[in-house]
Tab-separated table of C-alpha atoms in Angstrom:
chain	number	residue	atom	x	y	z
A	19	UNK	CA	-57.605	-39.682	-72.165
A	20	UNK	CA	-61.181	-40.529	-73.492
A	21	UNK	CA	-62.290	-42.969	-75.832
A	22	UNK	CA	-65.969	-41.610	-77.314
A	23	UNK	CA	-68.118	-44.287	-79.460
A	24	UNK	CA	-70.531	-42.810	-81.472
A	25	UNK	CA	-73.249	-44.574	-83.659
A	26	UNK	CA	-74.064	-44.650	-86.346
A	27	UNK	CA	-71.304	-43.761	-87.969
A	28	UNK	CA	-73.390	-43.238	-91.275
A	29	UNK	CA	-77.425	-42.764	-92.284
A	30	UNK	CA	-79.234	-41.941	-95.540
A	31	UNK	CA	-82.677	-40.845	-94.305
A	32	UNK	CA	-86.122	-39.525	-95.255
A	33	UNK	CA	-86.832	-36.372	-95.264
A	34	UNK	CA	-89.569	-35.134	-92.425
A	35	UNK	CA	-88.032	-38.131	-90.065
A	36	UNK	CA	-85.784	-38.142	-87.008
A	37	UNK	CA	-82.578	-39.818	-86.466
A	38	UNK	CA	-80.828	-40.375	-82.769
A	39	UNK	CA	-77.284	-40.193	-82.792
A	40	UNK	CA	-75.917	-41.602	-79.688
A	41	UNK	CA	-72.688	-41.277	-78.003
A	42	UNK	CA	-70.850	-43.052	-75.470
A	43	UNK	CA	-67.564	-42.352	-73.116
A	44	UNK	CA	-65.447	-44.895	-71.447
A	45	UNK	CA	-65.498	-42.766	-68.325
A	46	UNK	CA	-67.652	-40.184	-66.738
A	47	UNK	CA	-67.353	-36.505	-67.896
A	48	UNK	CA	-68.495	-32.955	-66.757
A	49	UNK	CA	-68.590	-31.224	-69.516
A	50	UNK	CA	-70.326	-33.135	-73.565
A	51	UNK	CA	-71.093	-31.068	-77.072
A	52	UNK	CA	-72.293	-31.692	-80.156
A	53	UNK	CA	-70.964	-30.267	-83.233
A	54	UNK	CA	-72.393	-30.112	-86.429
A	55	UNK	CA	-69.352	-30.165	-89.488
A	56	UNK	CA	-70.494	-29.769	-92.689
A	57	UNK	CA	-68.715	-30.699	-96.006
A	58	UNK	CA	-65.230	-28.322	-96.280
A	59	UNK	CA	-65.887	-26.427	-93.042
A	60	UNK	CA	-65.217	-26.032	-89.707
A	61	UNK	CA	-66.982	-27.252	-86.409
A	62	UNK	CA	-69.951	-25.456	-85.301
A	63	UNK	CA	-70.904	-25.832	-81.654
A	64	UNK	CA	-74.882	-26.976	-81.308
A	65	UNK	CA	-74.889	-27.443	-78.173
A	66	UNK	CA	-74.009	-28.292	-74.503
A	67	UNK	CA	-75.221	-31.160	-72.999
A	68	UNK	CA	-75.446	-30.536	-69.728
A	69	UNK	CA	-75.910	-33.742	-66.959
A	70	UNK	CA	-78.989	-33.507	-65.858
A	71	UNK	CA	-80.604	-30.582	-66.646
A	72	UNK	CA	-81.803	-28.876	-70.282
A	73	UNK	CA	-79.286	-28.497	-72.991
A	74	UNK	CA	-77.776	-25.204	-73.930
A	75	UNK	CA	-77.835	-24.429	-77.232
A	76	UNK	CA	-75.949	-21.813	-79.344
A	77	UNK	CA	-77.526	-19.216	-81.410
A	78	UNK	CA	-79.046	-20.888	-84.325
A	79	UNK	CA	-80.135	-23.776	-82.910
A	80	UNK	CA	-83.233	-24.851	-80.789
A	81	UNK	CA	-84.484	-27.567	-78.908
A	82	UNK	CA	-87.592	-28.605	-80.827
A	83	UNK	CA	-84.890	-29.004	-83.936
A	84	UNK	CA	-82.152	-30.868	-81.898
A	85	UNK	CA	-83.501	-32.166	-78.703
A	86	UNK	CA	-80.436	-33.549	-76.710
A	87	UNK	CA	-80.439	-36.008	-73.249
A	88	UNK	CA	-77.687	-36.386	-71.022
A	89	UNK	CA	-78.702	-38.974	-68.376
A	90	UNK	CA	-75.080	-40.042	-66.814
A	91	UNK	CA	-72.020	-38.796	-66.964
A	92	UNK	CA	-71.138	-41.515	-69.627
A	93	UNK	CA	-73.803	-40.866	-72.418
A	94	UNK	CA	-75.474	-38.552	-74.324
A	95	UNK	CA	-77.577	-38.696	-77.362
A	96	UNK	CA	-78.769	-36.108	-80.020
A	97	UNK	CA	-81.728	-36.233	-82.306
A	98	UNK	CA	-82.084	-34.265	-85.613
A	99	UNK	CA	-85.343	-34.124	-86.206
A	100	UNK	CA	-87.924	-33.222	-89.064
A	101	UNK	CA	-85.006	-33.844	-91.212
A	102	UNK	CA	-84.057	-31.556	-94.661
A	103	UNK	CA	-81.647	-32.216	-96.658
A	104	UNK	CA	-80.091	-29.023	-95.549
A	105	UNK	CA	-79.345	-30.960	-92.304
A	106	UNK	CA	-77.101	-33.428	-94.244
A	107	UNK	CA	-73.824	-32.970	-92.552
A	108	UNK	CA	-71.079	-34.760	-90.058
A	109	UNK	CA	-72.212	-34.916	-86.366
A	110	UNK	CA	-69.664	-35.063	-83.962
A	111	UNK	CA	-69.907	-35.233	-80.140
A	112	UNK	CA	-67.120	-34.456	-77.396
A	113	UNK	CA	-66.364	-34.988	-74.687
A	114	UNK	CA	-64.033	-32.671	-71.724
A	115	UNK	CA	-62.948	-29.119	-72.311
A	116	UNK	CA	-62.345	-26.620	-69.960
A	117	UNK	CA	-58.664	-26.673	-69.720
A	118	UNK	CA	-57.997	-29.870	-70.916
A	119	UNK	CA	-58.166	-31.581	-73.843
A	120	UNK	CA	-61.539	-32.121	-76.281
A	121	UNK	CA	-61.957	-35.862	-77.396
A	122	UNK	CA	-64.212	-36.583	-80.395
A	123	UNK	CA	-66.324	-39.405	-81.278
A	124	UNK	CA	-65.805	-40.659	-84.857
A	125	UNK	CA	-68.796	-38.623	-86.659
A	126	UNK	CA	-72.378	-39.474	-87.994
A	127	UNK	CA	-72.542	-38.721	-91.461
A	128	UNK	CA	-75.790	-38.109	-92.143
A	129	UNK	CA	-77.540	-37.621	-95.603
A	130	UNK	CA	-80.995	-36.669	-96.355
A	131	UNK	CA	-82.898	-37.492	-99.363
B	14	UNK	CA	-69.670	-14.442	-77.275
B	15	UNK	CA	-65.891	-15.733	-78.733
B	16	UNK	CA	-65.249	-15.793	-82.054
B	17	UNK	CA	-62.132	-17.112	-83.836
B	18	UNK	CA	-60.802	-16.149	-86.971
B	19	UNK	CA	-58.317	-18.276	-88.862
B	20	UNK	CA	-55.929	-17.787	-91.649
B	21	UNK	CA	-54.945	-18.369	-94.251
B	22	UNK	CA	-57.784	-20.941	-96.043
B	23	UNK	CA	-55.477	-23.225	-97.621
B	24	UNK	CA	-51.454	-22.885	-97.428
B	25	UNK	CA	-49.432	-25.261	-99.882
B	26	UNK	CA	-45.806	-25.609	-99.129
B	27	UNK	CA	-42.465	-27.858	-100.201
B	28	UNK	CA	-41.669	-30.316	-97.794
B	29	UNK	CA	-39.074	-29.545	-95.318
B	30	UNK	CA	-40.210	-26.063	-95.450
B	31	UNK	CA	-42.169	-24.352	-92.338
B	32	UNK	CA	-45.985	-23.521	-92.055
B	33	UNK	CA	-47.245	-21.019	-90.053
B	34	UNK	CA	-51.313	-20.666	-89.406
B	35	UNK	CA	-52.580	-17.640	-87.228
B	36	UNK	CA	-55.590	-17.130	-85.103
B	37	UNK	CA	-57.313	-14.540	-83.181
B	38	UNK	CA	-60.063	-14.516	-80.795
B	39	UNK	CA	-62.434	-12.425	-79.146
B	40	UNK	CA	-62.824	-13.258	-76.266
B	41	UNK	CA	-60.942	-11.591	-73.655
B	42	UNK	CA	-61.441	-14.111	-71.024
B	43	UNK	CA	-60.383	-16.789	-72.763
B	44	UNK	CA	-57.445	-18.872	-71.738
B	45	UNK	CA	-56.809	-22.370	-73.522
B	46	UNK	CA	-56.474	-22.417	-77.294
B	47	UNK	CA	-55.459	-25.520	-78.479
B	48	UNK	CA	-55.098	-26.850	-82.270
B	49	UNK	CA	-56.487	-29.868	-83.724
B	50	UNK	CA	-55.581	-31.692	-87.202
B	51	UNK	CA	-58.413	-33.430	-89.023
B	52	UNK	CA	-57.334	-36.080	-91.901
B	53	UNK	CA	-60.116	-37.029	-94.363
B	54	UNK	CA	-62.961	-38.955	-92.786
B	55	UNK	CA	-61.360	-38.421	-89.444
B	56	UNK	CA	-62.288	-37.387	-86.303
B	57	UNK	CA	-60.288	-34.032	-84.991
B	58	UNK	CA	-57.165	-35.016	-83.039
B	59	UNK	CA	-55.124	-32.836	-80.797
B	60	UNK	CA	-51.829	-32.254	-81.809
B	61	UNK	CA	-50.851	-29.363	-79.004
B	62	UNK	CA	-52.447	-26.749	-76.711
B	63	UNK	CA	-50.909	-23.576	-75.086
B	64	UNK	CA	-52.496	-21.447	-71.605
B	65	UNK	CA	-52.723	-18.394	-71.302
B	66	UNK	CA	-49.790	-18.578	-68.530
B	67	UNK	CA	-47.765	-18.948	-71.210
B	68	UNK	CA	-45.989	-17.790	-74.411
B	69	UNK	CA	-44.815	-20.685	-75.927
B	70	UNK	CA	-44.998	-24.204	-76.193
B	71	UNK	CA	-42.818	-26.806	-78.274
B	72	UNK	CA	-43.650	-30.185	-79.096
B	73	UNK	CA	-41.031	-31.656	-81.647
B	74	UNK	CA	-41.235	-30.103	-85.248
B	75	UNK	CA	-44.411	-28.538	-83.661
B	76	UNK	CA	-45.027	-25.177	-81.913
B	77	UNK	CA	-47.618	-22.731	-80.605
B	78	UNK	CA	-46.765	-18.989	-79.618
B	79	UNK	CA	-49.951	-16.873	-77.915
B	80	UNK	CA	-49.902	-13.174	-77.717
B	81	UNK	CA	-52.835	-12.681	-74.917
B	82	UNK	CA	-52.637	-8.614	-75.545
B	83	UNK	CA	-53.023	-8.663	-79.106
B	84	UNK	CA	-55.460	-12.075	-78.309
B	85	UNK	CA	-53.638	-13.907	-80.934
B	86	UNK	CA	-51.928	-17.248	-81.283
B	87	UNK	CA	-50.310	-19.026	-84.069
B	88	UNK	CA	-49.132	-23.203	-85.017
B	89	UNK	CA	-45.639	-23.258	-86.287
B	90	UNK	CA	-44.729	-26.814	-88.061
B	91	UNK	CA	-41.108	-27.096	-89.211
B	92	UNK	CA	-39.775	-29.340	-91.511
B	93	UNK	CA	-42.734	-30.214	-92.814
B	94	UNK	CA	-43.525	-34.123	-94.416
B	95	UNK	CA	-46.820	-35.035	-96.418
B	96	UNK	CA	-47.893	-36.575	-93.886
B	97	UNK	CA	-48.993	-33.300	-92.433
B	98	UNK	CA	-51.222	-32.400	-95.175
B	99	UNK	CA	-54.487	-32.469	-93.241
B	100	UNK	CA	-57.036	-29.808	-92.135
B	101	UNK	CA	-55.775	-27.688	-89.314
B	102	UNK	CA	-58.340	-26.039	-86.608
B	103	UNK	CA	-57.564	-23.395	-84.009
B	104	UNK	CA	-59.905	-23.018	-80.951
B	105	UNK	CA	-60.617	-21.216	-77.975
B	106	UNK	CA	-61.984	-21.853	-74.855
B	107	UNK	CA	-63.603	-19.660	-72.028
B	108	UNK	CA	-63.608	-22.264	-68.914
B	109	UNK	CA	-65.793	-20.196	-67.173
B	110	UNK	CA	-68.180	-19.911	-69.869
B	111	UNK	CA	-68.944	-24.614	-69.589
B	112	UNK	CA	-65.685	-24.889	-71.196
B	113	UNK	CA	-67.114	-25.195	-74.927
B	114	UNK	CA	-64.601	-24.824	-77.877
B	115	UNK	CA	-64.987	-22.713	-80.782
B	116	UNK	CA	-63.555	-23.541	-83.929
B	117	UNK	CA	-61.422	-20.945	-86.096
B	118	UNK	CA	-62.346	-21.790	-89.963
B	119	UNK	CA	-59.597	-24.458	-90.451
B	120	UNK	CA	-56.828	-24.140	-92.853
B	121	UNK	CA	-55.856	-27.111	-95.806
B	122	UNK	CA	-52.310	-27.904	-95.568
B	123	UNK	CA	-50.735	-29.138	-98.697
B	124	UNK	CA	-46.967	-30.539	-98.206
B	125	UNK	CA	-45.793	-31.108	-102.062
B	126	UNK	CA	-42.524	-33.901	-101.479
């Protein structure tokens, strides 16, 4: 199994800034994503963050929005940025996939004012 | 690319009874479908997966059957307890295709004691 840290765990921020979620795993991993959750609904995939190279992101979402690094194998951060309050919302990251099991990091809640 | 449909929404029951939550996908090349159970404020934990090389799986009071023709699969929980009130997500995965999950809509399960 994984353990996934993710931080912050919670931010109230401007609107028009960026915030950088970061997440880390307690050992090295192919495959990372990032989903966004919002209030009452399901996960929707952002992104793949793939070790070094660019992300690939899912329809809906671009890189200028959600720009996403992957240095190691271990870590990955993603940054929402020119916040709205229509990005308010849970941020998750994960870690594995494939055919194995998906571990989660504990969420960002984020909250734009 | 996949999509998942879930049903139903919400699904109240008495405890002890059974719950049944169904899924399909489109994907056909999809092969690992696993469900995950989100409490409130929680991070999305696996509770059991099923492969496509098989029919059936069984884990305690839980169970997952997969029809691959009709690309369906469904979580069976007998004798249900409160304590499995939570949100419940289906998923599917295309390991060819980086491995990323997507989500079905999640369903609120209500166990009344």
């Amino acid at each position: 199994s994984a353990v996934i840290s993710q931080k912050p765990s919670r931010d109230i921020c401007q609107r028009g800034t960026s915030l950088t979620i970061q997440c880390q795993v307690d050992s090295q991993v192919t495959m990372m994503f990032w989903y966004r959750q919002q209030p009452g609904q399901s996960l929707t995939l952002i992104a793949t963050a793939n070790q070094g190279s660019e992300a690939t992101y899912e329809s809906g979402f671009v890189i200028d929005k959600f720009p996403i690094s992957r240095p190691n194998l271990t870590f990955s951060t993603l940054t929402v940025s020119n916040m709205s309050p229509e990005d308010s919302s849970i941020y998750l990251c994960s870690a594995g996939g494939g055919l194995t099991e998906a571990f989660f990091g504990q969420g960002t809640r984020l909250t734009v004012v | 690319g996949e999509n998942v449909e879930q049903h139903p929404s919400t699904l109240s029951v008495q405890e002890g009874d059974s719950a049944v939550i169904k899924c399909t996908y489109s994907d056909s090349a999809s092969n690992y479908f696993p469900w995950y159970k989100q409490e409130l404020g929680k991070r999305p934990q696996l509770i059991i997966d099923i492969r496509s090389n098989v029919g059936e799986k069984k884990d305690q009071r839980i169970a997952v059957t997969l029809n691959k023709t009709a690309k369906h699969f469904s979580l069976h929980i007998t004798e249900t307890q409160p304590e499995d009130s939570a949100v419940y997500f289906c998923a599917a995965s295309n390991p060819s295709n980086t491995g990323k999950l997507i989500f079905g809509q999640g369903t609120t399960l209500q166990v009344k004691p």
